[in-house]
Structures are given as structure tokens and as C-alpha cells.
Tab-separated table of C-alpha atoms and ligand atoms in Angstrom:
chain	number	residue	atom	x	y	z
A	1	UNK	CA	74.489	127.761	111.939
A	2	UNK	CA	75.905	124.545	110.766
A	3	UNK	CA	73.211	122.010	109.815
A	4	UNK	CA	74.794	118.346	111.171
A	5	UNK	CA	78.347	117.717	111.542
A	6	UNK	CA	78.577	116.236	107.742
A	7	UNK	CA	78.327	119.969	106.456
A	8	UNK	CA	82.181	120.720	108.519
A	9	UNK	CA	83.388	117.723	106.039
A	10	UNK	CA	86.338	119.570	103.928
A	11	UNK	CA	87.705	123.299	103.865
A	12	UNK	CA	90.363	122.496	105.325
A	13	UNK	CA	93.855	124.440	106.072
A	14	UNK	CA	96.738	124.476	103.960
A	15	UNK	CA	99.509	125.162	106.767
A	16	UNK	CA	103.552	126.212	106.752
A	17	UNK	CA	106.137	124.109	109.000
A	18	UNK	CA	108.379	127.210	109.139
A	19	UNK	CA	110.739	125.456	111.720
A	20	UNK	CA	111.475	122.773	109.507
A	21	UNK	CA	111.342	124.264	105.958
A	22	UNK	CA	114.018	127.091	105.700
A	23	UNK	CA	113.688	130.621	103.370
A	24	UNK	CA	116.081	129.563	101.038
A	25	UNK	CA	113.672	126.625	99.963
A	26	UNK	CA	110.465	126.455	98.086
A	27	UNK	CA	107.734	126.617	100.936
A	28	UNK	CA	106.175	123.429	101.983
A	29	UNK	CA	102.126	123.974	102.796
A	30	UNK	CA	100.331	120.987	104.406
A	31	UNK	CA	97.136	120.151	103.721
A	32	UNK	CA	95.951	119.321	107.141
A	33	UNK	CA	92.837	117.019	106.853
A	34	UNK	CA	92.720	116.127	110.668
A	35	UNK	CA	90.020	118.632	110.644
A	36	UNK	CA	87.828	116.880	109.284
A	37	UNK	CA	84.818	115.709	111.557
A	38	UNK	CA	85.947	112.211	111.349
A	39	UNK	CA	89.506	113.105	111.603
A	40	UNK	CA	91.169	111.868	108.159
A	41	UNK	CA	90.919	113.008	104.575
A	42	UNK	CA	88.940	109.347	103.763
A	43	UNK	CA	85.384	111.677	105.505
A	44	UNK	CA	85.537	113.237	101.722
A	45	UNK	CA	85.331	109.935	99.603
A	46	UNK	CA	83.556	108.311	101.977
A	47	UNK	CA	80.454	111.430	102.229
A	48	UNK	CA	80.604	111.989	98.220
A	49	UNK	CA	80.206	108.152	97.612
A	50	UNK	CA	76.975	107.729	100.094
A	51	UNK	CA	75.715	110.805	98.712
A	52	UNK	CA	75.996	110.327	95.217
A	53	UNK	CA	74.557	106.190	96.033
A	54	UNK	CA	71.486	108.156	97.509
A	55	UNK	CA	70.738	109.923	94.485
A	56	UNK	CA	70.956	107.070	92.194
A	57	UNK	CA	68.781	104.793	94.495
A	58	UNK	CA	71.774	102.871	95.319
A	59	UNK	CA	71.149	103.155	99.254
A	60	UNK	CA	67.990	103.555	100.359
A	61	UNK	CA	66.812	104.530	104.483
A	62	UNK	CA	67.024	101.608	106.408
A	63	UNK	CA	70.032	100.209	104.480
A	64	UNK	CA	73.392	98.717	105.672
A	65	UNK	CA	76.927	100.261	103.811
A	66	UNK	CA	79.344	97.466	104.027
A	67	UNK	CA	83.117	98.065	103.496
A	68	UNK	CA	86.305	97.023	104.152
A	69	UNK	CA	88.747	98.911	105.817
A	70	UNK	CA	91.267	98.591	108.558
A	71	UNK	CA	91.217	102.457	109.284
A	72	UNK	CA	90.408	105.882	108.272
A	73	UNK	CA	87.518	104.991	105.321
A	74	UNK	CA	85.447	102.590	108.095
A	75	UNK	CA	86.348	105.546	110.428
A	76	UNK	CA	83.852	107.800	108.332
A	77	UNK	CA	81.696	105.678	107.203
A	78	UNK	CA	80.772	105.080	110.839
A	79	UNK	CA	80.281	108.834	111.291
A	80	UNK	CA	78.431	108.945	108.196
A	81	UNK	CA	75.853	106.033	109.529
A	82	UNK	CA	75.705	107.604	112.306
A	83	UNK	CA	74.589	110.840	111.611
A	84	UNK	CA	71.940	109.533	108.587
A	85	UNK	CA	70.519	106.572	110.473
A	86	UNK	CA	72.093	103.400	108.188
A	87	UNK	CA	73.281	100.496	109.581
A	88	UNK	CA	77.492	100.067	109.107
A	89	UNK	CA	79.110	97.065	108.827
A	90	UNK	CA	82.819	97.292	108.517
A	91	UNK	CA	85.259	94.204	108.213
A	92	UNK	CA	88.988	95.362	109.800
A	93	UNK	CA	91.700	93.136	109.930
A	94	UNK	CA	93.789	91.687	113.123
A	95	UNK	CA	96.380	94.708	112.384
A	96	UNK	CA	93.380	97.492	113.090
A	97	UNK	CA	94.360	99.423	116.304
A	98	UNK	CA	92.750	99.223	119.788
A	99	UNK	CA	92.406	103.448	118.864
A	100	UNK	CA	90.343	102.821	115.206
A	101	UNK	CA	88.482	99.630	116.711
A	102	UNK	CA	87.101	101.928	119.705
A	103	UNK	CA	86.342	104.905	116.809
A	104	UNK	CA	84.275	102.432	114.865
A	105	UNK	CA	82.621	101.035	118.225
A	106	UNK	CA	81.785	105.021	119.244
A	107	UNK	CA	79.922	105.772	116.131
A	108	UNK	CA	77.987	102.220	116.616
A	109	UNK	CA	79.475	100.274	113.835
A	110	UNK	CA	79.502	96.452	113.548
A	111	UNK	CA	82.724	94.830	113.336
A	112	UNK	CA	84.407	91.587	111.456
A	113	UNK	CA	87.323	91.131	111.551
A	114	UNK	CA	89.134	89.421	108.837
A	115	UNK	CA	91.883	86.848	109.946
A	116	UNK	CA	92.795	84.855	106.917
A	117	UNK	CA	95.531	86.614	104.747
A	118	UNK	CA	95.724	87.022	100.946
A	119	UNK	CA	98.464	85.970	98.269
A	120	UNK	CA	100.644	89.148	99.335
A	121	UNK	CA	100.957	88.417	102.975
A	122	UNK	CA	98.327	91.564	103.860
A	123	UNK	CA	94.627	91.359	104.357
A	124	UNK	CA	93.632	93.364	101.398
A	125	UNK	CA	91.951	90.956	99.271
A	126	UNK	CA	90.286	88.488	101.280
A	127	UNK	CA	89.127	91.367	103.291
A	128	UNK	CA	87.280	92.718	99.877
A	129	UNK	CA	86.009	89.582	98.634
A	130	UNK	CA	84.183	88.812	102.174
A	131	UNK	CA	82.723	92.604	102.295
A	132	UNK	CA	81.522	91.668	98.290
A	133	UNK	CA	80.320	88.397	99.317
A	134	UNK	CA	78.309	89.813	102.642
A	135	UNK	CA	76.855	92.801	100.090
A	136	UNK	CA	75.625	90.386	98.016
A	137	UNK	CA	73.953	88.267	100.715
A	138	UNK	CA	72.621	91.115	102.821
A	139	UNK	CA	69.299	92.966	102.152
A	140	UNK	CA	69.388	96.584	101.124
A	141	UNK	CA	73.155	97.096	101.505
A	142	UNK	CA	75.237	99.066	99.452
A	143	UNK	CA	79.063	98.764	99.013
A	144	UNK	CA	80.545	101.953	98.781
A	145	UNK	CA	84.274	99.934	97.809
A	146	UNK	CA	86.914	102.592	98.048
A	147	UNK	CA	89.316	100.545	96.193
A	148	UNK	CA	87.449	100.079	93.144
A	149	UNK	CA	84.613	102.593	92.619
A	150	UNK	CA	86.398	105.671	90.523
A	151	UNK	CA	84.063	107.828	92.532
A	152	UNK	CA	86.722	108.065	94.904
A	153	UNK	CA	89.333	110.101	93.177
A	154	UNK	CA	86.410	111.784	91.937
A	155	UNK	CA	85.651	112.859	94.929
A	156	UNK	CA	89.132	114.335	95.616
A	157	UNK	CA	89.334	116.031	92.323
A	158	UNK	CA	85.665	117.950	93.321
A	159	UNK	CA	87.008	118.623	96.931
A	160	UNK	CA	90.385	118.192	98.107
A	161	UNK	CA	92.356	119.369	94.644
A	162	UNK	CA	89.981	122.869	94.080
A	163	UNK	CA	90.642	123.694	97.680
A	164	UNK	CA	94.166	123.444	97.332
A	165	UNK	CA	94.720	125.270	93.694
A	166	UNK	CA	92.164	128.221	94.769
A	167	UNK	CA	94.029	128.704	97.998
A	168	UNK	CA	97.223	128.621	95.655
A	169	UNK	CA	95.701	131.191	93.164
A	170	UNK	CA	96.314	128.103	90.803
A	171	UNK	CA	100.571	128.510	91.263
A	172	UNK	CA	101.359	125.190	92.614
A	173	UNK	CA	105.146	124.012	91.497
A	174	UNK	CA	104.930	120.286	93.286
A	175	UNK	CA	102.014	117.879	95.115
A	176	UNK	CA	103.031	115.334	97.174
A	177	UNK	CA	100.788	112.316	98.628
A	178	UNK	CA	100.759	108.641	99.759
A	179	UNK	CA	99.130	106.250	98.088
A	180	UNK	CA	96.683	103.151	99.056
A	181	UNK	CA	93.653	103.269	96.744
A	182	UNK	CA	94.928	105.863	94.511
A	183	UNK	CA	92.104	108.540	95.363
A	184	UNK	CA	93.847	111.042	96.480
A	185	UNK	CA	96.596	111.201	94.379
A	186	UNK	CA	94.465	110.266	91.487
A	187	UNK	CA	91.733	112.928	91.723
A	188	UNK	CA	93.825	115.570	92.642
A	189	UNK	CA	96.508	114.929	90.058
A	190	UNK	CA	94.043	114.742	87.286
A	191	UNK	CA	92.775	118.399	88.587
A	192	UNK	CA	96.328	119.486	88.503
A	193	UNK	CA	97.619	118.437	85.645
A	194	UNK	CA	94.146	120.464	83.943
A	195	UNK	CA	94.861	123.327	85.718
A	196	UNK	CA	99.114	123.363	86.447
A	197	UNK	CA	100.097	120.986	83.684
A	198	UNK	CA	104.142	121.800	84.780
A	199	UNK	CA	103.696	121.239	88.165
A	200	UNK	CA	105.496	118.160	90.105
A	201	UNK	CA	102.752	115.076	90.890
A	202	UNK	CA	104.997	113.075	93.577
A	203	UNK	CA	103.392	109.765	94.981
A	204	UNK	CA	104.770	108.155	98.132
A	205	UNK	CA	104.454	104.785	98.990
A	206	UNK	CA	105.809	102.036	101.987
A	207	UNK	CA	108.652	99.943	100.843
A	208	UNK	CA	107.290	96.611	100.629
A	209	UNK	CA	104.085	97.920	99.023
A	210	UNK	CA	104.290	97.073	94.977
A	211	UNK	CA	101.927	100.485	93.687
A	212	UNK	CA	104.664	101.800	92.087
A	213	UNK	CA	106.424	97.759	91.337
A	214	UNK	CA	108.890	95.865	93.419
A	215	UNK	CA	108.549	93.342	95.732
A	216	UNK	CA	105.776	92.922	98.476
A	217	UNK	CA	107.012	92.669	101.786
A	218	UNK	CA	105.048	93.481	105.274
A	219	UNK	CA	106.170	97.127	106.507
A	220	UNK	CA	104.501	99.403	109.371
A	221	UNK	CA	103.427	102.567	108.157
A	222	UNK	CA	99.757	102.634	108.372
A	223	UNK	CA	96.941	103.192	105.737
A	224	UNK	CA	99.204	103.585	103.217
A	225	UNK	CA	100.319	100.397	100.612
A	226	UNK	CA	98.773	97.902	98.079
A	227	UNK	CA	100.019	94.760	96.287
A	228	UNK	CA	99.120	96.250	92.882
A	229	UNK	CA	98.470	99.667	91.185
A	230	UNK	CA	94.639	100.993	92.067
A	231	UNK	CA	92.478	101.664	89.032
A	232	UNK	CA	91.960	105.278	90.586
A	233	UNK	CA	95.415	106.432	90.385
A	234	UNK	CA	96.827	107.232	86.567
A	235	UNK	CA	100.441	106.444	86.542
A	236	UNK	CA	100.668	108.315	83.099
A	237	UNK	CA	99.748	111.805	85.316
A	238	UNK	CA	102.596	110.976	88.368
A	239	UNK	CA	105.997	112.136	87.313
A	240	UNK	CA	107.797	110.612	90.294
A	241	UNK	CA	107.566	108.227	93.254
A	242	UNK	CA	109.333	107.460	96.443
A	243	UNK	CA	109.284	104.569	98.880
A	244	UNK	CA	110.016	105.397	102.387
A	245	UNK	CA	110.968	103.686	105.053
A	246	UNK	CA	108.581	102.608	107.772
A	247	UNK	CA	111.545	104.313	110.848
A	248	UNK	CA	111.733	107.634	108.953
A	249	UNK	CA	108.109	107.697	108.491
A	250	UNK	CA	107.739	107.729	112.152
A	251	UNK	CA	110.859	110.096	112.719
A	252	UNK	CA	109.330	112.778	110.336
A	253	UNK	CA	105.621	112.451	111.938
A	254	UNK	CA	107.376	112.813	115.666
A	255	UNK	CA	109.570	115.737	114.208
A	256	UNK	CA	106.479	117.447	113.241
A	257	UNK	CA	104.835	117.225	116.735
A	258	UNK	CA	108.208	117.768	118.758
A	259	UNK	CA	109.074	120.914	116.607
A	260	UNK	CA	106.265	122.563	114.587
A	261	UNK	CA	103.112	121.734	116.950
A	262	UNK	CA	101.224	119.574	114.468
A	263	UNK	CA	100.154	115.944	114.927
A	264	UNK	CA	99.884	114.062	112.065
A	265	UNK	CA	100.095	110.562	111.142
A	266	UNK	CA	102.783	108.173	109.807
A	267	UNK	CA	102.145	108.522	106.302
A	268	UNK	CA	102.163	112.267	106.131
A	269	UNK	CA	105.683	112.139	108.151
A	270	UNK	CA	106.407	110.147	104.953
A	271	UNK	CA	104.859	113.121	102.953
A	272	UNK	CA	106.500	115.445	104.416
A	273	UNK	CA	110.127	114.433	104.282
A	274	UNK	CA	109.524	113.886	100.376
A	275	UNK	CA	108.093	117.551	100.758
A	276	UNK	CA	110.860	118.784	102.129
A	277	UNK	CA	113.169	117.039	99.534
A	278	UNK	CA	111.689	118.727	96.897
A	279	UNK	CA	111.774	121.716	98.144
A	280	UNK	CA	115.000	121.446	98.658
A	281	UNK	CA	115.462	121.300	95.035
A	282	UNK	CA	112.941	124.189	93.953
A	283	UNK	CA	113.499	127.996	94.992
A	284	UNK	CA	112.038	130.327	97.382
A	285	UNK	CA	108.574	131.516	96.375
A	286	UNK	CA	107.659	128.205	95.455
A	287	UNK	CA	105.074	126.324	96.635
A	288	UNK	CA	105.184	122.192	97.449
A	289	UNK	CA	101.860	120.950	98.406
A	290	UNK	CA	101.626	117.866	100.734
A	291	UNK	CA	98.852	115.897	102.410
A	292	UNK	CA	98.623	115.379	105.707
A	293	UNK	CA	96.099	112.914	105.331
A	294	UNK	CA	95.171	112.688	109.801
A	295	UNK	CA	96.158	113.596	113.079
A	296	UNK	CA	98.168	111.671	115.622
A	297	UNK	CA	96.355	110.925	118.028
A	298	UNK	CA	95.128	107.804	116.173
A	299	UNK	CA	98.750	106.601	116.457
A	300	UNK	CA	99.666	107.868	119.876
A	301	UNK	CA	100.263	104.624	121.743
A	302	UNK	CA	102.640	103.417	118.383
A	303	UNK	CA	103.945	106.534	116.873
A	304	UNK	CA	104.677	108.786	120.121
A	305	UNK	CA	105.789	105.708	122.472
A	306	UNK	CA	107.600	103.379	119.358
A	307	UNK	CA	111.302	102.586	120.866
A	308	UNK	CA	110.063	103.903	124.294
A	309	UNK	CA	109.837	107.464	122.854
A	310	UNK	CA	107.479	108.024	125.589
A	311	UNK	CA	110.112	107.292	128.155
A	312	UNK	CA	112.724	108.902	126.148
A	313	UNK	CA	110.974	111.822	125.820
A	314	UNK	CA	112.035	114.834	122.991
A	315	UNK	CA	115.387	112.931	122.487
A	316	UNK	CA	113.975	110.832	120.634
A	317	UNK	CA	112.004	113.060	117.928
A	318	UNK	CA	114.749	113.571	115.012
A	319	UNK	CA	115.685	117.916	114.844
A	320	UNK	CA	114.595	119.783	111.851
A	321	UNK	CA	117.851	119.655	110.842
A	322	UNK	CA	118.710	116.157	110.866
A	323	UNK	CA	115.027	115.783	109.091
A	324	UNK	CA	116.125	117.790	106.613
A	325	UNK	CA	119.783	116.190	106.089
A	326	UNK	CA	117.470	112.748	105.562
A	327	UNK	CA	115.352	114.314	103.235
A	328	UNK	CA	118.239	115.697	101.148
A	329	UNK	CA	119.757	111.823	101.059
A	330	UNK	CA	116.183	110.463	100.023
A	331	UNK	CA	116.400	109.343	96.158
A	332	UNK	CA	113.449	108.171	94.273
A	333	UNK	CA	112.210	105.146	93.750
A	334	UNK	CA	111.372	105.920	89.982
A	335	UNK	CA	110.847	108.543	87.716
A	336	UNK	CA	108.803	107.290	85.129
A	337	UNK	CA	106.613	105.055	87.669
A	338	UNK	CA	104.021	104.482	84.412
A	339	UNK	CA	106.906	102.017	83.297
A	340	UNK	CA	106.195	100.004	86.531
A	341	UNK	CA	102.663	100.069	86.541
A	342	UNK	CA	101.271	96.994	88.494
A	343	UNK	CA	97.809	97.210	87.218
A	344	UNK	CA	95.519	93.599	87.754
A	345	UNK	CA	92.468	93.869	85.547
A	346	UNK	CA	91.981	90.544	86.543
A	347	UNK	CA	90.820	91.703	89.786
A	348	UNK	CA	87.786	93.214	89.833
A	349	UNK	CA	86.466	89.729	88.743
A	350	UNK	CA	88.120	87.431	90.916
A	351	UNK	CA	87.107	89.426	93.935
A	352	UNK	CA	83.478	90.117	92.352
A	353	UNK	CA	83.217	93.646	92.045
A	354	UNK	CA	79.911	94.680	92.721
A	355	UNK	CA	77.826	95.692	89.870
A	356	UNK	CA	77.039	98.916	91.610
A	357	UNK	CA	80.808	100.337	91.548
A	358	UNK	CA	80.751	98.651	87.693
A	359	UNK	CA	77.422	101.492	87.236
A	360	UNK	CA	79.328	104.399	89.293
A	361	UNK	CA	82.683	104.044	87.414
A	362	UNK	CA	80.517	104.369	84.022
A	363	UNK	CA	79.620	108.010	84.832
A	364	UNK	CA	82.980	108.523	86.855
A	365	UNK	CA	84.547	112.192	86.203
A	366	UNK	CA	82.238	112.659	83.086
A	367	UNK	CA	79.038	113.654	85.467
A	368	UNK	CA	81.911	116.010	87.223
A	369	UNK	CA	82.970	117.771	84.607
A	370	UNK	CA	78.806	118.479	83.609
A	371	UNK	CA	78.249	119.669	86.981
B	401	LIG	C1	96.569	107.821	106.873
B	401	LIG	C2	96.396	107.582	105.416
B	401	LIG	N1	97.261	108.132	104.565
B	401	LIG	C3	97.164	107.933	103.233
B	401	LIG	C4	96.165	107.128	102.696
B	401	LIG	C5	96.121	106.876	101.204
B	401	LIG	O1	95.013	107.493	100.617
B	401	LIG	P1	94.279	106.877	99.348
B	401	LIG	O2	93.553	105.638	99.797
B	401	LIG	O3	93.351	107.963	98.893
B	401	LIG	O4	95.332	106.545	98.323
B	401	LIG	C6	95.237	106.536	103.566
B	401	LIG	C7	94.192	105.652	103.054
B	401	LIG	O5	93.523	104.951	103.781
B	401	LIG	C8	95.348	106.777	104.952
B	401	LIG	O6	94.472	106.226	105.822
């Protein structure tokens, strides 16, 4: 018997898209974290973070979590609430779907959303600064801040990365995953690079997003994209990153549905193609790990109708091997991304970090590796 949905968070499946990826290629596994309760990969940073602000007193019963988010990470916090009884408070921004907006309203979260934009054109900052500001102002609340607190990619590097390197008997020859606040790719690649110090650490990223440098310019893939380098992704551990754009994104996501029966969002269609470059480039018997970091359906009125798809029908889902062709044209966007590092330590004060992620990072990874 399972004891409350939050004990289904993680263990999730690490499946083959054997239509798309051919047997003369390394094999491409996806990490599939649609099933998840709340339907995204973000239900593991968001549970870890709540628990571990439980056990230091951070968040008491009664208390309100307060975050910013315009998707997935609100999306499971809501659950979260939900199922222990806190108030939620999550502050979206005038590009969150009608789909993630009715989510959050399901699990009885309170919505703000944030109109005013930041320096970069995106909603990012001001977003953060309000959720800081309300924290402070707000009794018993506790900001679990996903793009700061180091507890994040902790969380992946407890969860996400030992799933994937036990399931792999610890052979993995290449990970691949997008990037937004660096958890992901940061926990896991840390674990990795411990325990399969040759293997490939790929991050993928929007052009028009500046993790990885360049220029910041508004593009459509969703979740994915910052307009600087998060503190929870290393550059120094990611050998190579890509910038896709927002049309193949979409292509690769509808390829997967139209020809290998798996939804999955945008930003794993990005994934995925960069997947199936690389494998591409390794040989059979080789593994290429890739996140598929949600489902579709949270994109089905945008992804699976864009350009009238719906009326259009499978014509307008790319076939495996035209994927592939675009994958083999794909070139990255750098190889030694470290050299374009877009850090801003000047952040953390100008938005007023709260001092509770300043107390988590203190212990971050170093409680982990005692436990
Ligand atoms: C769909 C999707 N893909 C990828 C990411 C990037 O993950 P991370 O924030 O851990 O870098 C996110 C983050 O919100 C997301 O929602």
C-alpha cells in the first residue's frame, strides 16, 4: 500500500525510442519523468526542498510556501500543499498557460501574476524579487526558491542521477538535459562525473537564453532558459552545450508522439534531437541518457495544434528520418561552455535572497554525501 501520493514521487522509467534511434547508433534511453504524480521532474526538487525546510524548522504546519514559477516547480508545489495542508502562493507570469494556470487552481493554489518585465525582456527577475519581497512580509512562509537554493541540484543528484546510473549498472557514455535553474543538469552531472568521470555531460538550452552566453532574445520553448548562468549548474562539469531552436523543439516533441507513442514536452523534443546527435556519433552498445523532463499534455493546445498541426494532422509531425537528418546537421553551441560562463554574483543581493536559501546552500551536498 502506498501511503499518500508524495511516496509515487520518482522511480521513474528510463525508456528506448527504437523507431527513431537506429542499431547502428549508441541507444538513446529517456528518462521519462511524466510519471511523476505532479507530472514533471520539478515534483523531486520541489518534495526534497519542503522536506528538508521541515526538518530544519524552516516551515512549520499552518505555513504558506511562496515561489515563483510560471510552470512545472508551482505545479508541485501545489500538489505538495495540497497533500500536507500548507497554504501555496505561487506568482506566474502573463506567458503561464490556460493548462498550468488550471493545474495550480486544481490543487488550490493562490495565484499572482507578475506583469512587469525585467532587464532581459522575460519575467524572471521581477517575478523573484516580488515572491522575496511577499516572503518577507508574510507570516510563517517559507521560500523554497528553486533558482537559488543549491538544494535543488541536490536533490537531483540524491534522486534523479542514482536512478539513472543504477539502472545503467553505472555504464553511461553521454547525459543530455535542458537547462533553466541548473538543477538537473547540475545534480546529476556532479553524480556522474563521481561515478562515470568519461562520460559526455551535454546541456541544452533555447537560443535567445544566455546560460551558456550570447545574446538574450524572447524564444518559445517552455520552462527551459535564463538570462545568466544558475549557481546550481557547474559549467567546469558540462563538456558541451547546444542551443536549439524553438521550431525543431516542437518538431522533435511531435515526432516523438506521432512515431514512438510518447508525449513529452518541448524541451525534451530539444533533448532528444541532441540525443540522437550524439548518438549518432557514439557506437552501438552505448548508452545516451536524456531527460524527458514532462508529458504533453501540458502543451497540447500549443505543441500538437502549433501551425494548425491539429488540422493538418500526422503531416505535420517531422519522420524519424528527417529527425534524424536534423539532428546529424545540429552543431554545438560550445564546447568548453565554462569559457562562457554568465555567472551574476551580484544577484542574489539585488533580488534579496532570502536568508533561509543563504542557511540551506551552507550545508548543500556536504549533508548528502554524510547521509
Ligand atoms: C519542461 C522543463 N524542462 C526543463 C526544465 C529545466 O530544468 P532545471 O530548472 O532543473 O534546469 C524545466 C524547468 O522548469 C522544465 O519545466
Amino acid at each position: 500500500m502506498i501511503r499518500g501520493i508524495l511516496e509515487t514521487i520518482g522511480r521513474t522509467p528510463l525508456i528506448t525510442i527504437p523507431n527513431t534511434n537506429r542499431a547502428g547508433e549508441a541507444q538513446v534511453l529517456l528518462k521519462y519523468e511524466r510519471f511523476n504524480p505532479g507530472g514533471s521532474v520539478k515534483d523531486r526538487p520541489a518534495l526534497y526542498i519542503v522536506e528538508e525546510a521541515e526538518r530544519r524548522g524552516l516551515l512549520r504546519p499552518g505555513g504558506t510556501i511562496i515561489e515563483s514559477s510560471s510552470g512545472n516547480f508551482g505545479i508541485s508545489l501545489a500538489m505538495i500543499g495540497a497533500a500536507k495542508g500548507y497554504r501555496v502562493l505561487i506568482l506566474v507570469d502573463p506567458k503561464t498557460t490556460d493548462a498550468n494556470l488550471a493545474l495550480l487552481h486544481a490543487f488550490g493554489a493562490e495565484i499572482i501574476v507578475v506583469t512587469e518585465q525585467d532587464d532581459s525582456g522575460s519575467y524572471h527577475k521581477t517575478r523573484i524579487a516580488l515572491a522575496n519581497k511577499l516572503a518577507r512580509e508574510t507570516a510563517d512562509a517559507f521560500r523554497p526558491d528553486q533558482c537559488f537554493n543549491l538544494l535543488n541540484g541536490e536533490a537531483h543528484f540524491r534522486s534523479t542521477a542514482r536512478e539513472i546510473m543504477d539502472a545503467c549498472s553505472g555504464k553511461i557514455s553521454a547525459f543530455v538535459a535542458a537547462v533553466s535553474t541548473g538543477g538537473q543538469l547540475g545534480g546529476i552531472s556532479r553524480y556522474i562525473r563521481e561515478k562515470a568521470p568519461e562520460a559526455k555531460i551535454v546541456g541544452v538550452d533555447a537560443i535567445g537564453s544566455s546560460i551558456f552566453g550570447g545574446e538574450t532574445n524572447p524564444y518559445r520553448i517552455p520552462g527551459i532558459g535564463l538570462s545568466w548562468t544558475p549557481t546550481n549548474l557547474d559549467l567546469e562539469l558540462i563538456d558541451c552545450a547546444y542551443k536549439i531552436p524553438d521550431d525543431q523543439a516542437f518538431l522533435a516533441a511531435r515526432t516523438l508522439a506521432r512515431h514512438e507513442g510518447i508525449l513529452v514536452g518541448p524541451s525534451s523534443g530539444a533533448c532528444a534531437l541532441v540525443a540522437l546527435k550524439l548518438a549518432q556519433e557514439l557506437l552501438p552498445g552505448e548508452r545516451v541518457v536524456c531527460m524527458a523532463s514532462d508529458g504533453g499534455e501540458r502543451y497540447a493546445s500549443s505543441l500538437f495544434s502549433e501551425d494548425g498541426t491539429a488540422r493538418q494532422g500526422a503531416a505535420a509531425s517531422a519522420d524519424p528520418e528527417e529527425l534524424r537528418g536534423l539532428a546529424r546537421r545540429l552543431e554545438p553551441w560550445s564546447v568548453r561552455p565554462a569559457e562562457q560562463a554568465n555567472y551574476r554574483p551580484d544577484l542574489a543581493e539585488s533580488l534579496d535572497v532570502p536568508e533561509t536559501t543563504l542557511r540551506m546552500n551552507e550545508t548543500a551536498y556536504a549533508e548528502s554525501a554524510r547521509r
